[in-house]
Short mmCIF file of the C-alpha atoms (twelve columns), coordinates in Angstrom:
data_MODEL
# 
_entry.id   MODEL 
# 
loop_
_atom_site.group_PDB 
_atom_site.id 
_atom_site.type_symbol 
_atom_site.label_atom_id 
_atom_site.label_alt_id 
_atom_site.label_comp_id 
_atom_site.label_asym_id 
_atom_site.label_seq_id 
_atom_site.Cartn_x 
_atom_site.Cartn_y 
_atom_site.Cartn_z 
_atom_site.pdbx_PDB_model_num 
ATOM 1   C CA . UNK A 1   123.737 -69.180  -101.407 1 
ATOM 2   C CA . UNK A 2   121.470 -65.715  -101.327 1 
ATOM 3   C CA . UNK A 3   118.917 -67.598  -100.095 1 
ATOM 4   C CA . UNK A 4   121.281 -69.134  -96.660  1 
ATOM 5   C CA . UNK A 5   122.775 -65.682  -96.289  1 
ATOM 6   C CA . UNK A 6   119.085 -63.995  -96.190  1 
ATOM 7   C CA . UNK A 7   118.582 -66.795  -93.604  1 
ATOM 8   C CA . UNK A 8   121.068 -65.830  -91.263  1 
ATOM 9   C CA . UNK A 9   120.680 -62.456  -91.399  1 
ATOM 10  C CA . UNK A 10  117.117 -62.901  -90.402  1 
ATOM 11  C CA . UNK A 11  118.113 -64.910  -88.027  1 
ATOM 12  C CA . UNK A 12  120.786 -62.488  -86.643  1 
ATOM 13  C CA . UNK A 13  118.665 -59.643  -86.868  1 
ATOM 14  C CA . UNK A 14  116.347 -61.534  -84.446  1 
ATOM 15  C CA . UNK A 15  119.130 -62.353  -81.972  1 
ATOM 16  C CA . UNK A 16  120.310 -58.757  -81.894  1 
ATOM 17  C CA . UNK A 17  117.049 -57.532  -80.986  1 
ATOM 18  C CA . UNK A 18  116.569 -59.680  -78.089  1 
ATOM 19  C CA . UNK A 19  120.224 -59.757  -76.980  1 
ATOM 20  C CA . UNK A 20  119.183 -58.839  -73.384  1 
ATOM 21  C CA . UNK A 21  116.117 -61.493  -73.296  1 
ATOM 22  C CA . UNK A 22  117.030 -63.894  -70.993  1 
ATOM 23  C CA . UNK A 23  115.927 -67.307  -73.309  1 
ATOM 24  C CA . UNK A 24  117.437 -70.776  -73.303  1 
ATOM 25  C CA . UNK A 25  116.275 -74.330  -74.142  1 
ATOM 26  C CA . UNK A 26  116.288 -77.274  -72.278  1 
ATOM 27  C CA . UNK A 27  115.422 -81.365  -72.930  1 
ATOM 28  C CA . UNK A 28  116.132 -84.655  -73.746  1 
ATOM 29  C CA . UNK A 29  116.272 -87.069  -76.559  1 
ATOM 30  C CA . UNK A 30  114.874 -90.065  -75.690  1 
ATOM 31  C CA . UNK A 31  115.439 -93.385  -78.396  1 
ATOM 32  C CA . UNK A 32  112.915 -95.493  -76.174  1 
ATOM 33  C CA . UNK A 33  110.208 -93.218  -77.264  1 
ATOM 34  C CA . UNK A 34  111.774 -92.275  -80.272  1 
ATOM 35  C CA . UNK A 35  111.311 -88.184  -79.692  1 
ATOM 36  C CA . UNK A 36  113.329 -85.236  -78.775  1 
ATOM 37  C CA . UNK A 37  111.755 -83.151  -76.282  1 
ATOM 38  C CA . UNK A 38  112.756 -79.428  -75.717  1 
ATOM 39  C CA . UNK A 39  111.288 -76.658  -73.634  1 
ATOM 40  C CA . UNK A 40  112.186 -72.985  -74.346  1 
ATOM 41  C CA . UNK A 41  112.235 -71.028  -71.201  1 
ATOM 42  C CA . UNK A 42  111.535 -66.579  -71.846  1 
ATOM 43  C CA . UNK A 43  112.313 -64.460  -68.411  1 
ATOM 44  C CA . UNK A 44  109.246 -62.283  -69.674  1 
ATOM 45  C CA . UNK A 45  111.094 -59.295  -67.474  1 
ATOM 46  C CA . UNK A 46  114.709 -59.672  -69.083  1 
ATOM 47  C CA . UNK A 47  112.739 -59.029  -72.575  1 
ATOM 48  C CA . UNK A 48  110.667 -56.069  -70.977  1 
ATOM 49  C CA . UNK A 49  107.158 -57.587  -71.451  1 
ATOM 50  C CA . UNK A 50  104.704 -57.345  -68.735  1 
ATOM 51  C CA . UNK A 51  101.386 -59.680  -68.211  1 
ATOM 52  C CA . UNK A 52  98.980  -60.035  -69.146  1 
ATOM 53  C CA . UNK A 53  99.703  -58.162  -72.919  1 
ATOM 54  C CA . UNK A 54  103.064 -59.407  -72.615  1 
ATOM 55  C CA . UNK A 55  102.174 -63.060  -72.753  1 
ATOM 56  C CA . UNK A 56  101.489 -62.902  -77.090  1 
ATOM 57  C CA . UNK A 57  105.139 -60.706  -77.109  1 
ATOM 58  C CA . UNK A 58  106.762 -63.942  -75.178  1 
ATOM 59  C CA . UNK A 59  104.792 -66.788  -77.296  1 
ATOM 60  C CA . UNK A 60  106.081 -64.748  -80.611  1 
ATOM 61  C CA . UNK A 61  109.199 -64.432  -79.569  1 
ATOM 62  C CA . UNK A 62  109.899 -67.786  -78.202  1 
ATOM 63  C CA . UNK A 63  108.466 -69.301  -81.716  1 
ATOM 64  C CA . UNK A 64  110.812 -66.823  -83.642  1 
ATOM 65  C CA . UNK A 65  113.750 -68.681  -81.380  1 
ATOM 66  C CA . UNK A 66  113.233 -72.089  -81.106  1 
ATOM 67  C CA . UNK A 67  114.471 -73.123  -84.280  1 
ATOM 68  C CA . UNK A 68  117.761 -71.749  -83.133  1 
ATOM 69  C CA . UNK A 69  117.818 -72.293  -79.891  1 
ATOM 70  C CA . UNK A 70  117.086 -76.231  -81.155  1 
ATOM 71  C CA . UNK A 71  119.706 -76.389  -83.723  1 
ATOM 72  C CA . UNK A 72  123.051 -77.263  -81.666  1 
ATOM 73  C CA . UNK A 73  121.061 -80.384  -80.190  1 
ATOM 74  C CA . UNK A 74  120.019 -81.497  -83.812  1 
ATOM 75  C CA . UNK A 75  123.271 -81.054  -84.948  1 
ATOM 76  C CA . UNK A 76  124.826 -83.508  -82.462  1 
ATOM 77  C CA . UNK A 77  122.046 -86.536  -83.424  1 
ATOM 78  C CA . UNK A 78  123.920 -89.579  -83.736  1 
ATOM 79  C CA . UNK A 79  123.368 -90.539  -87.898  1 
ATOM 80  C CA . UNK A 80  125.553 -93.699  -87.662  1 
ATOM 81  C CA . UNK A 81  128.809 -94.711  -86.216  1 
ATOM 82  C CA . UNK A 82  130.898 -92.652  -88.207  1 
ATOM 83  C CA . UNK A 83  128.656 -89.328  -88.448  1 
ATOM 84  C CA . UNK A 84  126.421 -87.089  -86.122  1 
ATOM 85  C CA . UNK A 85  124.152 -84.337  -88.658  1 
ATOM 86  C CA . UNK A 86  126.686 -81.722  -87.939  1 
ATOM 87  C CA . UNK A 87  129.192 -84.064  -90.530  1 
ATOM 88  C CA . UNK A 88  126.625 -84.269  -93.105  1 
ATOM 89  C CA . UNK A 89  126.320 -80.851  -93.256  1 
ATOM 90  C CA . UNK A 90  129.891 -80.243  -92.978  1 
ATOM 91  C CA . UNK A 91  129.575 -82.869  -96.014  1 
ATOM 92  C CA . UNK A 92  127.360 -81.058  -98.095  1 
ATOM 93  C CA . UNK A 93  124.556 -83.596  -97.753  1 
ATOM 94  C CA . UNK A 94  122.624 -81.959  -95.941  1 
ATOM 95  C CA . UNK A 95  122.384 -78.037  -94.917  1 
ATOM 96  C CA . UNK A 96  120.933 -75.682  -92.002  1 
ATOM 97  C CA . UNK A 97  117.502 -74.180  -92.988  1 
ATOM 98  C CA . UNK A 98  116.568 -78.298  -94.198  1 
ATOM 99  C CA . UNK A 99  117.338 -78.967  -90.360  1 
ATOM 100 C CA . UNK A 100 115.281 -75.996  -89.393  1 
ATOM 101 C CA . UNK A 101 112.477 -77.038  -91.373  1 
ATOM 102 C CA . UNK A 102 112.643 -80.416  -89.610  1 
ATOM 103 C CA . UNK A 103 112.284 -78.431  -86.782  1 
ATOM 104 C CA . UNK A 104 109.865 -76.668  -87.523  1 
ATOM 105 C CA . UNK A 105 107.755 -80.139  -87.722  1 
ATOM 106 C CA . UNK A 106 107.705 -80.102  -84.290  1 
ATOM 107 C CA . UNK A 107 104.314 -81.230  -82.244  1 
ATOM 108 C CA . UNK A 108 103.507 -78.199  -79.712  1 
ATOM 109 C CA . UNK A 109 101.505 -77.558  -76.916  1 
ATOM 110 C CA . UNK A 110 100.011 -73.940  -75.911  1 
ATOM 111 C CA . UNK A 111 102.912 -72.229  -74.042  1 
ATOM 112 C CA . UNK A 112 102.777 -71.875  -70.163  1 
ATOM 113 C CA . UNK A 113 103.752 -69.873  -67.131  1 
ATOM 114 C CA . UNK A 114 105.946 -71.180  -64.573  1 
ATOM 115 C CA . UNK A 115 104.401 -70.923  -61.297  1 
ATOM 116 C CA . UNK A 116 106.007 -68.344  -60.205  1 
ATOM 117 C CA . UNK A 117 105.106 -66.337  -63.432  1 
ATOM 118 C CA . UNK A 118 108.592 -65.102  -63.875  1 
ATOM 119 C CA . UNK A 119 109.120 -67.024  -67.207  1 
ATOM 120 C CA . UNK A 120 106.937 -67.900  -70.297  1 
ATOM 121 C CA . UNK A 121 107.795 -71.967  -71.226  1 
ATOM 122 C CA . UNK A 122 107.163 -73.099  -74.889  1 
ATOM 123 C CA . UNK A 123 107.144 -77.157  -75.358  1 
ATOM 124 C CA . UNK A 124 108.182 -79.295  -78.815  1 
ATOM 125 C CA . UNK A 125 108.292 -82.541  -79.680  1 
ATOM 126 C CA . UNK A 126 110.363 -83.805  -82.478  1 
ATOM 127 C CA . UNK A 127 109.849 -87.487  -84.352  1 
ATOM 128 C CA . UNK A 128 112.856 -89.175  -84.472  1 
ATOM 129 C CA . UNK A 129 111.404 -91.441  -87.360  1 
ATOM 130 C CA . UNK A 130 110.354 -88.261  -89.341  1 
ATOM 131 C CA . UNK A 131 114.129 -87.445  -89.256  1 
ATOM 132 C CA . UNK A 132 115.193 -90.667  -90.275  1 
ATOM 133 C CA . UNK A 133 112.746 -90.578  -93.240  1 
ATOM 134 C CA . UNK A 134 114.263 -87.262  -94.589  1 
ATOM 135 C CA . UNK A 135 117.522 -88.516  -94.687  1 
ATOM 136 C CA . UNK A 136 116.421 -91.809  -96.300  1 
ATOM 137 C CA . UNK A 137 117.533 -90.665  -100.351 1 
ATOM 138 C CA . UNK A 138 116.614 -94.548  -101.731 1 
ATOM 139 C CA . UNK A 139 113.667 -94.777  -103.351 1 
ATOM 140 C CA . UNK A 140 114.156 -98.985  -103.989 1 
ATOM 141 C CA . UNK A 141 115.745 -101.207 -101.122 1 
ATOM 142 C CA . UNK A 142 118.932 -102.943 -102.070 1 
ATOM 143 C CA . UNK A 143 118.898 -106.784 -101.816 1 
ATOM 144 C CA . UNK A 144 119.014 -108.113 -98.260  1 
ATOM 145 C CA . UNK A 145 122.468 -110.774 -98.194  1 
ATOM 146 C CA . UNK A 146 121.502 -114.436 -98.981  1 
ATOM 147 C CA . UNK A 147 123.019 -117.729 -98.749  1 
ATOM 148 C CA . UNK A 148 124.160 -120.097 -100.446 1 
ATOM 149 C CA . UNK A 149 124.039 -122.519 -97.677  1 
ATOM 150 C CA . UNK A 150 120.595 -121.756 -95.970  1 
ATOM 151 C CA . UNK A 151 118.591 -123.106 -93.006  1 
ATOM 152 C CA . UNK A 152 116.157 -124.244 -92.232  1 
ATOM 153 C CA . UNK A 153 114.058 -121.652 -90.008  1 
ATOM 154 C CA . UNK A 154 110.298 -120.927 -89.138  1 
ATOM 155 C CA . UNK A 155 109.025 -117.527 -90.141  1 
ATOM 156 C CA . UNK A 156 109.308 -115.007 -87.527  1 
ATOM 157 C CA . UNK A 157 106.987 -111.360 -86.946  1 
ATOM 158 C CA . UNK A 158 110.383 -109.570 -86.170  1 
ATOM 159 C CA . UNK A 159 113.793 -109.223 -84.590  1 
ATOM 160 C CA . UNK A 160 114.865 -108.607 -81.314  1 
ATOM 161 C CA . UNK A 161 118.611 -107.821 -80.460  1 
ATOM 162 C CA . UNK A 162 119.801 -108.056 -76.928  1 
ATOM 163 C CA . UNK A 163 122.252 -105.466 -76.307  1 
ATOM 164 C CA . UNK A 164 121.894 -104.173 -72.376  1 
ATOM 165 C CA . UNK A 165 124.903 -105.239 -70.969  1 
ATOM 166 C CA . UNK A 166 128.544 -104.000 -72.265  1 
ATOM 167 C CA . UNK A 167 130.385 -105.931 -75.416  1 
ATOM 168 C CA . UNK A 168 133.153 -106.819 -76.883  1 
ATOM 169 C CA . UNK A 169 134.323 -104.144 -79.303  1 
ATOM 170 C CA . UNK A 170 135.628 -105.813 -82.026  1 
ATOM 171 C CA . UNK A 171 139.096 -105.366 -83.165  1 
ATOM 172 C CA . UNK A 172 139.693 -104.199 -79.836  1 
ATOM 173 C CA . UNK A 173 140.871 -104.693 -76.393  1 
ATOM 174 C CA . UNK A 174 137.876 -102.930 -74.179  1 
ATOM 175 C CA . UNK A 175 134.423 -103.136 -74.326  1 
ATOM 176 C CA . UNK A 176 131.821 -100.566 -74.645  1 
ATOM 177 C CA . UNK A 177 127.219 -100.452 -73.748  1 
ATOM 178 C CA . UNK A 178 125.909 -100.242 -77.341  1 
ATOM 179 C CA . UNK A 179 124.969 -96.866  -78.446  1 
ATOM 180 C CA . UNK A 180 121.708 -95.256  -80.696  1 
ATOM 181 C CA . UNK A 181 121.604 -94.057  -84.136  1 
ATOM 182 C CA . UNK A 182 119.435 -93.544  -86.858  1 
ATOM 183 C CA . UNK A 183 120.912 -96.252  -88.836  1 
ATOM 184 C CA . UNK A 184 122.575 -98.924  -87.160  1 
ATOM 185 C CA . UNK A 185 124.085 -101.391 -89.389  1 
ATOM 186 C CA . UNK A 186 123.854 -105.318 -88.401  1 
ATOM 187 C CA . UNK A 187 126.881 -107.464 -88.885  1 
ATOM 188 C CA . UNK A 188 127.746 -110.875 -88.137  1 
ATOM 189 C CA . UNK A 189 130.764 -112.534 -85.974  1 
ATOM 190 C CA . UNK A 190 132.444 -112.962 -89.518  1 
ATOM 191 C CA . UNK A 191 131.839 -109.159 -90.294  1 
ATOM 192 C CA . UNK A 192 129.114 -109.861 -92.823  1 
ATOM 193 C CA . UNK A 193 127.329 -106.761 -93.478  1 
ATOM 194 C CA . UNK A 194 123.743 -108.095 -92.634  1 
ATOM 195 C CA . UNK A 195 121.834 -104.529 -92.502  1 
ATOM 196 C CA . UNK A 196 122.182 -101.024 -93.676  1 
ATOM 197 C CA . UNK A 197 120.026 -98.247  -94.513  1 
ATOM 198 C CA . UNK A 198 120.026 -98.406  -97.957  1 
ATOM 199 C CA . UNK A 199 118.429 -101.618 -97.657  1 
ATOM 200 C CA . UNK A 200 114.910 -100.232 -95.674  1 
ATOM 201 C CA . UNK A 201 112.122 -100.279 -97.626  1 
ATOM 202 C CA . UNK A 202 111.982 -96.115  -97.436  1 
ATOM 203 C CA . UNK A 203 107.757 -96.549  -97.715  1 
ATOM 204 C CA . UNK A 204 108.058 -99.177  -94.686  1 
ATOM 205 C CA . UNK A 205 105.026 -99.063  -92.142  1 
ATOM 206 C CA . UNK A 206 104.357 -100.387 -88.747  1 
ATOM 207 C CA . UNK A 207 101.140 -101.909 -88.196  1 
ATOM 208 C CA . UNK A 208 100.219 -98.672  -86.061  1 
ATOM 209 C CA . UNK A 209 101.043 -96.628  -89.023  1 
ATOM 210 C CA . UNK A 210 104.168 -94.725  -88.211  1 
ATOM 211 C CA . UNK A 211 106.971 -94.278  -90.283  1 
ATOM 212 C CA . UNK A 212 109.218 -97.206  -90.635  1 
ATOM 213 C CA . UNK A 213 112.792 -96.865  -89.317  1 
ATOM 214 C CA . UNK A 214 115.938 -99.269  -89.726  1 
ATOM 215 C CA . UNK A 215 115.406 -100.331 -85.892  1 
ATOM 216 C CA . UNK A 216 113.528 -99.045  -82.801  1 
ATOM 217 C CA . UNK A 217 115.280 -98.563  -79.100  1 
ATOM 218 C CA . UNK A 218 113.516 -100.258 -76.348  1 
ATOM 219 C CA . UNK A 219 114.978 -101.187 -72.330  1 
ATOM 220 C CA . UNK A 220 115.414 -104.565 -71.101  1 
ATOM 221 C CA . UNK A 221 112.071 -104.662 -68.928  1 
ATOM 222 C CA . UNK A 222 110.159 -104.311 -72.071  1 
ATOM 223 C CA . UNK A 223 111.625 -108.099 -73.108  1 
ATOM 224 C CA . UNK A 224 110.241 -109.199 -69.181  1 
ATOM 225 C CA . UNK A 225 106.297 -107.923 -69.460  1 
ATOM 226 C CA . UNK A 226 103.421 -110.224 -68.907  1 
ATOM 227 C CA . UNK A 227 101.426 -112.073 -71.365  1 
ATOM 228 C CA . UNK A 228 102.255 -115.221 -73.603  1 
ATOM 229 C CA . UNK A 229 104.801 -113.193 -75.237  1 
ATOM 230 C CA . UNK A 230 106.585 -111.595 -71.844  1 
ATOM 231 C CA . UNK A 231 106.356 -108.562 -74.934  1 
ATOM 232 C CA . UNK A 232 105.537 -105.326 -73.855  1 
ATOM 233 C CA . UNK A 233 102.893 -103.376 -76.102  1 
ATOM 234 C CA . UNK A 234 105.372 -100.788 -77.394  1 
ATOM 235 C CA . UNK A 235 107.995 -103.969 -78.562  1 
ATOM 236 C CA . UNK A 236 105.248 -106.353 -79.659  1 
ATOM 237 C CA . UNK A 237 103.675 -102.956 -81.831  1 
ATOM 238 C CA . UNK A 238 107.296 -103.296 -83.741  1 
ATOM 239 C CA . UNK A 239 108.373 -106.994 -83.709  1 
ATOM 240 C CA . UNK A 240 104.599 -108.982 -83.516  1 
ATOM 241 C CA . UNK A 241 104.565 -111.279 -80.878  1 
ATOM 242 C CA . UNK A 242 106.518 -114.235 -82.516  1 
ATOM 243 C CA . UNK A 243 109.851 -112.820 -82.583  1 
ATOM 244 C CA . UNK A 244 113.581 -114.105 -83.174  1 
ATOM 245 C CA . UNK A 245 115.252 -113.313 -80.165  1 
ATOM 246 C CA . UNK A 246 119.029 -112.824 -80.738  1 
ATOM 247 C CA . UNK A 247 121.856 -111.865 -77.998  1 
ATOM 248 C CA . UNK A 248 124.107 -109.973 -79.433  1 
ATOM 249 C CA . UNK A 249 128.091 -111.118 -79.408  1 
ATOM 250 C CA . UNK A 250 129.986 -107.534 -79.670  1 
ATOM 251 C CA . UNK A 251 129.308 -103.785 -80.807  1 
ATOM 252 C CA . UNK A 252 131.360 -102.287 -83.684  1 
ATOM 253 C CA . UNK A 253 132.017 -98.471  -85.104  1 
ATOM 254 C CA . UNK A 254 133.497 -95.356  -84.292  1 
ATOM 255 C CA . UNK A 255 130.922 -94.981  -81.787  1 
ATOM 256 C CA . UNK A 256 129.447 -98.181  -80.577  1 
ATOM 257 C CA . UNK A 257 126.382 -98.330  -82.631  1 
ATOM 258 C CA . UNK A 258 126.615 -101.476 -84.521  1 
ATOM 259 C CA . UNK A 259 125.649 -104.296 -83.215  1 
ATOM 260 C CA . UNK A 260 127.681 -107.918 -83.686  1 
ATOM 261 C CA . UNK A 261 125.193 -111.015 -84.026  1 
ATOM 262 C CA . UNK A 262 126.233 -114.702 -84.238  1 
ATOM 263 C CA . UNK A 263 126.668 -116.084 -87.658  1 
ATOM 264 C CA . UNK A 264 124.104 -118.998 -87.045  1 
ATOM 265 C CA . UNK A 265 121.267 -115.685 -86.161  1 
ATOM 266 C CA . UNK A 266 122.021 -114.159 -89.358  1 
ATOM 267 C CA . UNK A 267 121.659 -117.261 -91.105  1 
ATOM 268 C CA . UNK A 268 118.246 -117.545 -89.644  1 
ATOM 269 C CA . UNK A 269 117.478 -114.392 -90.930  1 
ATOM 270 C CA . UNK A 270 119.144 -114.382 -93.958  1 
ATOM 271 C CA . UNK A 271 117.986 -117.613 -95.379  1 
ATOM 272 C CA . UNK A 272 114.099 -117.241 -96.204  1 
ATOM 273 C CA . UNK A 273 112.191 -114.592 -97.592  1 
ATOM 274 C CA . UNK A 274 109.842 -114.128 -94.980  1 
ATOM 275 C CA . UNK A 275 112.493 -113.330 -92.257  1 
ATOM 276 C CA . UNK A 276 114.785 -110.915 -94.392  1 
ATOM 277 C CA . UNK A 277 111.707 -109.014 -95.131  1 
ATOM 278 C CA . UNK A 278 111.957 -108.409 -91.435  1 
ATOM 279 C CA . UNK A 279 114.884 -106.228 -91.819  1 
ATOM 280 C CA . UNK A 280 113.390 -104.641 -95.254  1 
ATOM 281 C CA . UNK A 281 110.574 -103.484 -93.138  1 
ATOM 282 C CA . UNK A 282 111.848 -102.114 -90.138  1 
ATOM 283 C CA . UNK A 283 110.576 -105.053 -87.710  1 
ATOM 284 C CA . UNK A 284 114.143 -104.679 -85.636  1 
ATOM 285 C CA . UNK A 285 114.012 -103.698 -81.825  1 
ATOM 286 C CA . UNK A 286 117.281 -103.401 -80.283  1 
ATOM 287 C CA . UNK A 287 117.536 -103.848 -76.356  1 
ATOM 288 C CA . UNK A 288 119.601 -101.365 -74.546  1 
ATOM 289 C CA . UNK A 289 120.683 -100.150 -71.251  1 
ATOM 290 C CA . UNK A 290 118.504 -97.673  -69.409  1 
ATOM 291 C CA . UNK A 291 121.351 -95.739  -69.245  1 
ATOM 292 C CA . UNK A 292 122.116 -94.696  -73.333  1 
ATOM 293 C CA . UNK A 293 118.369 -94.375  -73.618  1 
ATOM 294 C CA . UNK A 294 117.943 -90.808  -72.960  1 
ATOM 295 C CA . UNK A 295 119.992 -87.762  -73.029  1 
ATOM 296 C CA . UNK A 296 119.831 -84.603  -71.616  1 
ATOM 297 C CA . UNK A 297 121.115 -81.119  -73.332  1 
# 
């Protein structure tokens, strides 16, 4: 507790200072490229620095403030249906300054004038995977569902979910585009629980080396490229270029996050090893519309 009340005094002490700078944030989080994007914007007048010494007194400043000026965007990230990261700290399972130091993980360029050199701009770029792999507690995946009834299926390099056009909600009368999370669970039309985070693998790798994460976001061109495959790079990186192609039936959650698959797909997947190692390793894109994709803040 001494050590979250020494943090926001810090941090209040800072904003007090600067009360008159003129500073916000702008950017997007975009699933398809798995990154949030933000760009912290100083009027270098408002804060009463003047160019050119003024340029280190807006680049120190803006670093002091991103972390807050960040925050409200990663506490609205989408966890799963039921939770954004504002709930799990509400929860207790997870707290500010660990956000902040997720933030702080941020890839950065050097900061720039606008052209009209009114204000400084600072630019970060967040790894959505990174934060998936913090939240991941599991050290040892949980067994992926079998059958007792399997089929017969060849072996597949990954899993594609269709997903770009609006669903069935199930349990409901409307229908809804399917949404992104961090961890989307997988269920079938019988509400099987196929997939769920605590069955990733949490050391999971893609063949390009980045961290492995319960599913990846792509648009429906990427399912329409050229080649043998019609796979674009970025899919075939995730899913090889021998993948199960599946259409999903319905979405299901709080928020629409969770997609509904036909109960003869999951019993491709679930009956041999080699395919439910699919889901144990992250090999899952899911196709969505252009328009849940990105969002701005």
């Amino acid at each position: 507790m001494k050590r979250i009340y020494l943090a926001y005094c810090l941090i209040l002490s800072a904003s007090l200072v600067f009360a008159q700078a003129n500073i916000g944030i702008s950017g997007s989080t975009e699933w398809d490229k798995m990154e949030i994007n933000a760009t912290v914007s100083l009027d270098l007048a408002s804060a009463g620095f003047r160019l050119p010494v003024g340029r280190m007194q807006g680049e120190t400043l803006i670093t002091s403030e991103y972390p807050r000026l960040i925050l409200p965007s990663l506490l609205a990230l989408q966890i799963d249906s039921s939770s954004i990261m504002a709930d799990l700290v509400q929860r207790g399972e997870w707290d500010v300054l660990s956000i902040k130091d997720l933030a702080l993980q941020a890839r950065t360029i050097p900061p720039a004038l606008s052209p009209d050199l009114v204000n400084l701009l600072g630019f970060y770029t967040l790894d959505i995977a990174k934060i998936s792999a913090a939240l991941i507690r599991h050290n040892q995946p949980t067994e992926i569902p079998r059958t007792l009834s399997p089929v017969s299926a060849p072996a597949y390099t990954g899993i594609v979910i269709i997903a770009a056009e609006t669903l069935p909600i199930h349990g409901m009368r409307s229908t809804a585009l399917l949404r992104p999370c961090l961890f989307p669970k997988i269920w079938d039309t019988e509400m099987n629980l196929i997939f769920e985070r605590n069955m990733l693998n949490p050391r999971a790798r893609l063949p390009n080396g980045q961290a492995g994460t319960m599913a990846r976001y792509f648009p429906i061109q990427t399912i329409f490229a050229g080649g043998p495959s019609g796979l674009s790079p970025e899919i075939t990186a995730v899913v090889g270029d021998r993948p199960l192609r599946i259409f999903a039936r319905g979405v299901f959650g709080i928020q629409p996050t969770d997609p509904v698959i036909g109960r003869e797909d999951a019993l491709t997947i679930i009956s041999s090893e080699a395919n439910r190692s699919l889901l144990r390793e992250g090999r899952v894109a899911i196709i969505l519309d252009d328009s849940v994709l990105k969002s701005l803040y």
